[in-house]
One Martini backbone bead per residue (centre of mass of N, CA, C, O) as a GRO file, in nm:
protein
  321
    1MET     BB    1  14.451  13.998  -0.431
    2THR     BB    2  14.178  13.938  -0.272
    3LEU     BB    3  13.905  14.061  -0.121
    4GLY     BB    4  13.925  13.880   0.132
    5GLU     BB    5  14.223  13.942   0.200
    6VAL     BB    6  14.185  14.245   0.238
    7SER     BB    7  13.975  14.232   0.471
    8ASN     BB    8  14.153  14.070   0.669
    9ALA     BB    9  14.384  14.273   0.684
   10PHE     BB   10  14.216  14.508   0.789
   11ALA     BB   11  14.113  14.371   1.047
   12ARG     BB   12  14.392  14.327   1.179
   13CYS     BB   13  14.471  14.623   1.190
   14PHE     BB   14  14.230  14.727   1.355
   15LEU     BB   15  14.270  14.547   1.606
   16ARG     BB   16  14.570  14.639   1.674
   17ILE     BB   17  14.472  14.936   1.730
   18SER     BB   18  14.180  14.905   1.905
   19ALA     BB   19  14.252  14.695   2.089
   20PRO     BB   20  14.325  14.571   2.365
   21ALA     BB   21  14.603  14.445   2.510
   22ALA     BB   22  14.500  14.143   2.529
   23LEU     BB   23  14.475  14.129   2.197
   24LEU     BB   24  14.767  14.187   2.079
   25TRP     BB   25  14.852  13.860   2.135
   26VAL     BB   26  14.695  13.747   1.917
   27PRO     BB   27  14.711  13.547   1.679
   28ALA     BB   28  14.678  13.599   1.345
   29THR     BB   29  14.533  13.319   1.281
   30ALA     BB   30  14.263  13.388   1.436
   31PHE     BB   31  14.174  13.587   1.172
   32ALA     BB   32  14.106  13.392   0.985
   33ALA     BB   33  13.918  13.243   0.782
   34GLY     BB   34  13.682  13.082   0.998
   35ASN     BB   35  13.843  13.238   1.260
   36ASP     BB   36  13.645  13.431   1.503
   37ARG     BB   37  13.685  13.396   1.817
   38PHE     BB   38  13.858  13.697   1.859
   39ALA     BB   39  13.687  13.874   1.709
   40VAL     BB   40  13.598  14.221   1.635
   41ALA     BB   41  13.351  14.408   1.555
   42PRO     BB   42  13.309  14.667   1.378
   43GLY     BB   43  13.144  14.947   1.546
   44GLY     BB   44  13.048  14.782   1.767
   45TYR     BB   45  12.751  14.800   1.962
   46THR     BB   46  12.416  14.696   1.857
   47PRO     BB   47  12.112  14.648   1.920
   48MET     BB   48  11.890  14.412   1.848
   49ALA     BB   49  11.620  14.367   1.666
   50PRO     BB   50  11.330  14.236   1.682
   51THR     BB   51  11.133  13.967   1.568
   52PRO     BB   52  10.833  13.923   1.480
   53GLY     BB   53  10.741  13.618   1.645
   54LYS     BB   54  11.035  13.588   1.768
   55GLY     BB   55  11.078  13.483   2.088
   56MET     BB   56  10.755  13.519   2.123
   57PRO     BB   57  10.453  13.590   2.169
   58ILE     BB   58  10.136  13.531   2.005
   59ASP     BB   59   9.858  13.593   1.856
   60GLY     BB   60   9.669  13.302   1.886
   61GLY     BB   61   9.825  13.100   2.030
   62THR     BB   62   9.824  12.713   2.068
   63THR     BB   63  10.131  12.659   2.109
   64PHE     BB   64  10.435  12.639   2.085
   65GLN     BB   65  10.706  12.787   2.038
   66THR     BB   66  10.942  12.844   1.841
   67GLN     BB   67  11.246  12.675   1.806
   68TYR     BB   68  11.624  12.759   1.900
   69SER     BB   69  11.702  12.469   2.007
   70PRO     BB   70  11.789  12.147   2.018
   71THR     BB   71  11.591  12.060   2.248
   72GLY     BB   72  11.344  12.207   2.136
   73LEU     BB   73  11.320  12.051   1.870
   74GLU     BB   74  11.292  11.772   2.002
   75ALA     BB   75  11.042  11.833   2.178
   76LEU     BB   76  10.852  11.928   1.949
   77TRP     BB   77  10.860  11.667   1.788
   78MET     BB   78  10.750  11.483   2.009
   79HIS     BB   79  10.482  11.627   2.045
   80ASP     BB   80  10.376  11.627   1.740
   81ASN     BB   81  10.453  11.295   1.670
   82ILE     BB   82  10.352  11.154   1.954
   83VAL     BB   83  10.185  11.276   2.189
   84MET     BB   84   9.945  11.400   2.027
   85TRP     BB   85   9.849  11.134   1.895
   86ILE     BB   86   9.792  10.986   2.159
   87LEU     BB   87   9.588  11.185   2.273
   88VAL     BB   88   9.382  11.172   2.046
   89ALA     BB   89   9.335  10.866   2.039
   90THR     BB   90   9.253  10.833   2.338
   91SER     BB   91   9.016  11.033   2.341
   92LEU     BB   92   8.848  10.894   2.118
   93PHE     BB   93   8.828  10.617   2.249
   94VAL     BB   94   8.689  10.704   2.514
   95LEU     BB   95   8.449  10.841   2.379
   96GLY     BB   96   8.345  10.587   2.236
   97LEU     BB   97   8.294  10.420   2.491
   98LEU     BB   98   8.090  10.609   2.624
   99VAL     BB   99   7.880  10.605   2.399
  100TYR     BB  100   7.836  10.300   2.392
  101VAL     BB  101   7.746  10.263   2.688
  102MET     BB  102   7.505  10.462   2.679
  103LEU     BB  103   7.351  10.299   2.446
  104ARG     BB  104   7.384   9.985   2.530
  105PHE     BB  105   7.356  10.023   2.881
  106ASN     BB  106   7.092  10.122   2.927
  107SER     BB  107   6.781  10.066   3.070
  108ARG     BB  108   6.629  10.033   2.797
  109ALA     BB  109   6.840   9.846   2.632
  110ASN     BB  110   6.918   9.709   2.940
  111PRO     BB  111   6.715   9.578   3.176
  112VAL     BB  112   6.922   9.329   3.209
  113PRO     BB  113   7.186   9.297   3.381
  114SER     BB  114   7.490   9.186   3.409
  115LYS     BB  115   7.685   8.940   3.618
  116THR     BB  116   7.959   9.003   3.530
  117SER     BB  117   8.296   9.026   3.693
  118HIS     BB  118   8.484   8.886   3.467
  119ASN     BB  119   8.756   8.956   3.209
  120THR     BB  120   9.043   8.852   3.100
  121LEU     BB  121   9.088   8.990   2.826
  122LEU     BB  122   9.012   9.278   2.912
  123GLU     BB  123   9.229   9.306   3.137
  124VAL     BB  124   9.474   9.268   2.952
  125VAL     BB  125   9.418   9.502   2.759
  126TRP     BB  126   9.388   9.745   2.977
  127THR     BB  127   9.695   9.691   3.059
  128GLY     BB  128   9.876   9.663   2.798
  129ILE     BB  129   9.826   9.924   2.636
  130PRO     BB  130   9.935  10.136   2.842
  131VAL     BB  131  10.219  10.015   2.853
  132LEU     BB  132  10.288  10.065   2.554
  133ILE     BB  133  10.248  10.367   2.559
  134LEU     BB  134  10.465  10.429   2.774
  135LEU     BB  135  10.703  10.313   2.609
  136VAL     BB  136  10.682  10.508   2.370
  137VAL     BB  137  10.737  10.762   2.558
  138PHE     BB  138  10.993  10.686   2.723
  139VAL     BB  139  11.230  10.681   2.527
  140PRO     BB  140  11.230  10.986   2.426
  141SER     BB  141  11.225  11.109   2.711
  142MET     BB  142  11.506  11.013   2.807
  143LYS     BB  143  11.666  11.147   2.582
  144LEU     BB  144  11.575  11.437   2.640
  145LEU     BB  145  11.669  11.450   2.933
  146ALA     BB  146  11.970  11.399   2.872
  147HIS     BB  147  12.007  11.648   2.684
  148GLN     BB  148  11.922  11.870   2.894
  149PHE     BB  149  12.169  11.742   3.104
  150LYS     BB  150  12.415  11.802   2.961
  151THR     BB  151  12.742  11.843   2.978
  152PRO     BB  152  12.944  12.083   2.947
  153PRO     BB  153  13.205  12.186   2.808
  154LYS     BB  154  13.505  12.318   2.902
  155ASP     BB  155  13.481  12.567   2.675
  156ALA     BB  156  13.243  12.685   2.795
  157ILE     BB  157  13.062  12.951   2.855
  158THR     BB  158  13.010  13.145   3.146
  159ILE     BB  159  12.683  13.215   3.293
  160LYS     BB  160  12.518  13.424   3.531
  161ALA     BB  161  12.194  13.395   3.693
  162ILE     BB  162  12.052  13.644   3.908
  163GLY     BB  163  11.802  13.649   4.142
  164ASN     BB  164  11.592  13.926   4.220
  165GLN     BB  165  11.416  14.170   4.405
  166TRP     BB  166  11.309  14.255   4.071
  167PHE     BB  167  11.575  14.114   3.911
  168TRP     BB  168  11.851  14.075   3.691
  169THR     BB  169  12.178  13.916   3.697
  170TYR     BB  170  12.471  13.925   3.484
  171ALA     BB  171  12.753  13.709   3.471
  172TYR     BB  172  13.116  13.716   3.343
  173PRO     BB  173  13.383  13.530   3.432
  174ASP     BB  174  13.527  13.483   3.137
  175ASN     BB  175  13.509  13.829   3.087
  176GLY     BB  176  13.614  13.961   3.387
  177GLY     BB  177  13.339  13.981   3.584
  178PHE     BB  178  13.110  14.127   3.487
  179GLU     BB  179  12.796  14.312   3.533
  180VAL     BB  180  12.429  14.291   3.466
  181ASN     BB  181  12.143  14.477   3.490
  182SER     BB  182  11.786  14.373   3.470
  183ASN     BB  183  11.505  14.568   3.368
  184LEU     BB  184  11.210  14.685   3.326
  185LEU     BB  185  11.037  14.831   3.075
  186PRO     BB  186  10.860  15.070   2.994
  187ASP     BB  187  10.613  15.099   2.771
  188ALA     BB  188  10.717  15.349   2.618
  189GLU     BB  189  11.006  15.235   2.567
  190ALA     BB  190  10.923  14.977   2.423
  191ASP     BB  191  10.783  15.117   2.187
  192LYS     BB  192  11.032  15.277   2.091
  193ARG     BB  193  11.204  14.994   2.044
  194GLY     BB  194  11.009  14.757   1.941
  195GLU     BB  195  10.893  14.609   2.201
  196PRO     BB  196  10.749  14.411   2.418
  197ARG     BB  197  10.546  14.429   2.659
  198GLN     BB  198  10.663  14.301   2.970
  199LEU     BB  199  10.956  14.190   2.816
  200ALA     BB  200  11.132  14.422   2.832
  201ALA     BB  201  11.478  14.535   2.869
  202ASP     BB  202  11.746  14.736   2.933
  203ASN     BB  203  11.914  14.465   2.974
  204ARG     BB  204  12.088  14.203   2.832
  205MET     BB  205  12.154  13.869   2.757
  206VAL     BB  206  12.453  13.811   2.608
  207VAL     BB  207  12.529  13.579   2.338
  208PRO     BB  208  12.662  13.326   2.165
  209VAL     BB  209  12.611  13.175   1.874
  210GLY     BB  210  12.644  12.820   1.854
  211GLU     BB  211  12.727  12.795   2.160
  212PRO     BB  212  12.812  12.665   2.447
  213ILE     BB  213  12.638  12.722   2.761
  214ARG     BB  214  12.706  12.788   3.101
  215LEU     BB  215  12.422  12.798   3.295
  216GLN     BB  216  12.386  12.977   3.596
  217THR     BB  217  12.191  12.968   3.900
  218PHE     BB  218  12.068  13.220   4.134
  219GLY     BB  219  11.963  13.319   4.468
  220ALA     BB  220  11.955  13.615   4.660
  221ASP     BB  221  11.666  13.543   4.832
  222VAL     BB  222  11.477  13.375   4.648
  223ILE     BB  223  11.291  13.191   4.443
  224HIS     BB  224  11.364  13.147   4.109
  225SER     BB  225  11.308  13.148   3.733
  226PHE     BB  226  11.468  13.057   3.437
  227ALA     BB  227  11.269  13.143   3.140
  228VAL     BB  228  11.262  13.025   2.783
  229PRO     BB  229  11.047  12.901   2.561
  230SER     BB  230  11.209  12.917   2.271
  231LEU     BB  231  11.458  12.737   2.431
  232TRP     BB  232  11.377  12.522   2.633
  233PHE     BB  233  11.416  12.694   2.920
  234LYS     BB  234  11.451  12.582   3.272
  235LEU     BB  235  11.578  12.735   3.585
  236ASP     BB  236  11.636  12.741   3.902
  237ALA     BB  237  11.679  12.997   4.164
  238VAL     BB  238  11.867  12.917   4.454
  239PRO     BB  239  11.946  12.967   4.758
  240GLY     BB  240  12.260  12.818   4.816
  241ARG     BB  241  12.257  12.737   4.499
  242VAL     BB  242  12.375  12.556   4.207
  243ASN     BB  243  12.256  12.575   3.882
  244GLU     BB  244  12.294  12.365   3.574
  245LYS     BB  245  12.303  12.436   3.215
  246MET     BB  246  12.277  12.386   2.878
  247LEU     BB  247  12.313  12.637   2.612
  248THR     BB  248  12.185  12.649   2.267
  249ILE     BB  249  12.185  12.871   1.989
  250LYS     BB  250  12.106  12.868   1.643
  251GLU     BB  251  12.007  13.178   1.627
  252PRO     BB  252  11.989  13.485   1.572
  253GLY     BB  253  11.846  13.686   1.844
  254VAL     BB  254  11.543  13.761   2.033
  255TYR     BB  255  11.464  13.635   2.365
  256TYR     BB  256  11.177  13.567   2.567
  257GLY     BB  257  11.109  13.596   2.925
  258GLN     BB  258  11.041  13.469   3.265
  259CYS     BB  259  10.966  13.444   3.571
  260SER     BB  260  10.858  13.100   3.709
  261GLU     BB  261  10.855  13.204   4.021
  262LEU     BB  262  10.709  13.283   4.299
  263CYS     BB  263  10.873  13.600   4.443
  264GLY     BB  264  10.644  13.825   4.469
  265ALA     BB  265  10.499  14.124   4.399
  266ARG     BB  266  10.708  14.145   4.120
  267HIS     BB  267  10.708  13.880   3.947
  268GLY     BB  268  10.569  14.000   3.668
  269TYR     BB  269  10.858  14.206   3.650
  270MET     BB  270  11.082  13.967   3.527
  271PRO     BB  271  11.241  13.985   3.265
  272ILE     BB  272  11.378  13.803   2.978
  273VAL     BB  273  11.672  13.880   2.768
  274VAL     BB  274  11.801  13.717   2.479
  275GLU     BB  275  12.106  13.780   2.297
  276ALA     BB  276  12.207  13.649   1.985
  277LEU     BB  277  12.543  13.646   1.862
  278PRO     BB  278  12.792  13.671   1.688
  279ARG     BB  279  13.105  13.654   1.798
  280PRO     BB  280  13.211  13.940   1.712
  281LYS     BB  281  12.967  14.092   1.843
  282PHE     BB  282  13.003  13.983   2.124
  283ASN     BB  283  13.287  14.097   2.167
  284ALA     BB  284  13.199  14.390   2.136
  285TRP     BB  285  13.016  14.390   2.385
  286VAL     BB  286  13.224  14.311   2.596
  287MET     BB  287  13.421  14.570   2.534
  288THR     BB  288  13.209  14.781   2.680
  289HIS     BB  289  13.341  14.680   2.942
  290GLY     BB  290  13.495  14.702   3.225
  291GLY     BB  291  13.755  14.468   3.237
  292ALA     BB  292  13.733  14.318   2.979
  293LYS     BB  293  13.733  13.991   2.809
  294ILE     BB  294  13.810  13.738   2.603
  295ASP     BB  295  13.731  13.430   2.594
  296GLY     BB  296  14.042  13.247   2.565
  297ALA     BB  297  14.235  13.461   2.557
  298PRO     BB  298  14.542  13.538   2.571
  299GLU     BB  299  14.761  13.656   2.772
  300ALA     BB  300  14.954  13.906   2.833
  301PRO     BB  301  15.265  13.953   2.861
  302ALA     BB  302  15.494  14.030   3.068
  303PRO     BB  303  15.691  14.273   3.123
  304VAL     BB  304  16.014  14.343   3.054
  305ALA     BB  305  16.273  14.419   3.224
  306ALA     BB  306  16.505  14.641   3.230
  307ALA     BB  307  16.825  14.664   3.200
  308ALA     BB  308  17.077  14.731   3.390
  309PRO     BB  309  17.315  14.934   3.413
  310ALA     BB  310  17.636  14.947   3.401
  311ALA     BB  311  17.875  14.961   3.615
  312ALA     BB  312  18.097  15.160   3.730
  313PRO     BB  313  18.409  15.186   3.782
  314ALA     BB  314  18.603  15.175   4.040
  315GLU     BB  315  18.775  15.373   4.243
  316THR     BB  316  19.125  15.379   4.350
  317GLY     BB  317  19.278  15.678   4.389
  318ALA     BB  318  19.455  15.695   4.155
  319LYS     BB  319  19.672  15.889   3.983
  320PRO     BB  320  19.778  16.019   3.718
  321ALA     BB  321  20.095  16.081   3.573
   0.00000   0.00000   0.00000
């Protein structure tokens, strides 16, 4: 038996001893190598320490944060390789025209102004070039927009982000329906935990990494907005309305955001902290909550009622001879 087979056998034994009843009926094949959908990491859940500069603002930053979602990578590529070059080229072109006009057509260099009122070629050029520029931007923009609002698959895990004045509540309907309230950490506690001030929260929104997430937002009182810049994700939370987008995070890590809709006096103190974990560690976090279950795990079969004892033969009243 190889070392990997020994470790897998040990994991199966550990899970069948320590896992809750709902997991005892998960087929053993679910724990085979490469299939850890229902596996629970041994040792329980330990909050992940943030990586400095990852998923958070940095000192002296001048552009977007590094992206860790597929749509974020696509949007950042479009910005750096298409939009920024067009902006720079257009700005330099307009600056050159302004300098040329100032030098060539000022009153000293051109004392007798031209009476020309129309120039067909010039009018065609200054109409056609902007149209071409817009077409160049339009095609990748529509693709990006479609990808940002792609419908999550049926098996995507559902997480609800509920905006309150002034904290967030995260609900996990696919994992038993438990809820987690998330409030701003005081500066002293944030320093103690090694997290950025004004961005750290006492409880995080924990998600599985690399899996599609159906993220739904609600507003409990006024309009809030769930926004995480490093994941290229922003979705308003409106009272009486359900908004939904798919979120997929490519790497494990801790990602910080804030409410991005003015929602009252403490709007600036509603941080968002998303912790993306491998599936076994996410399952371990899920099982720390009362009444929780692993999404997609088969339900434990109902106990079979014990068979009633056979009835004793009825007495006839006859006495033995």
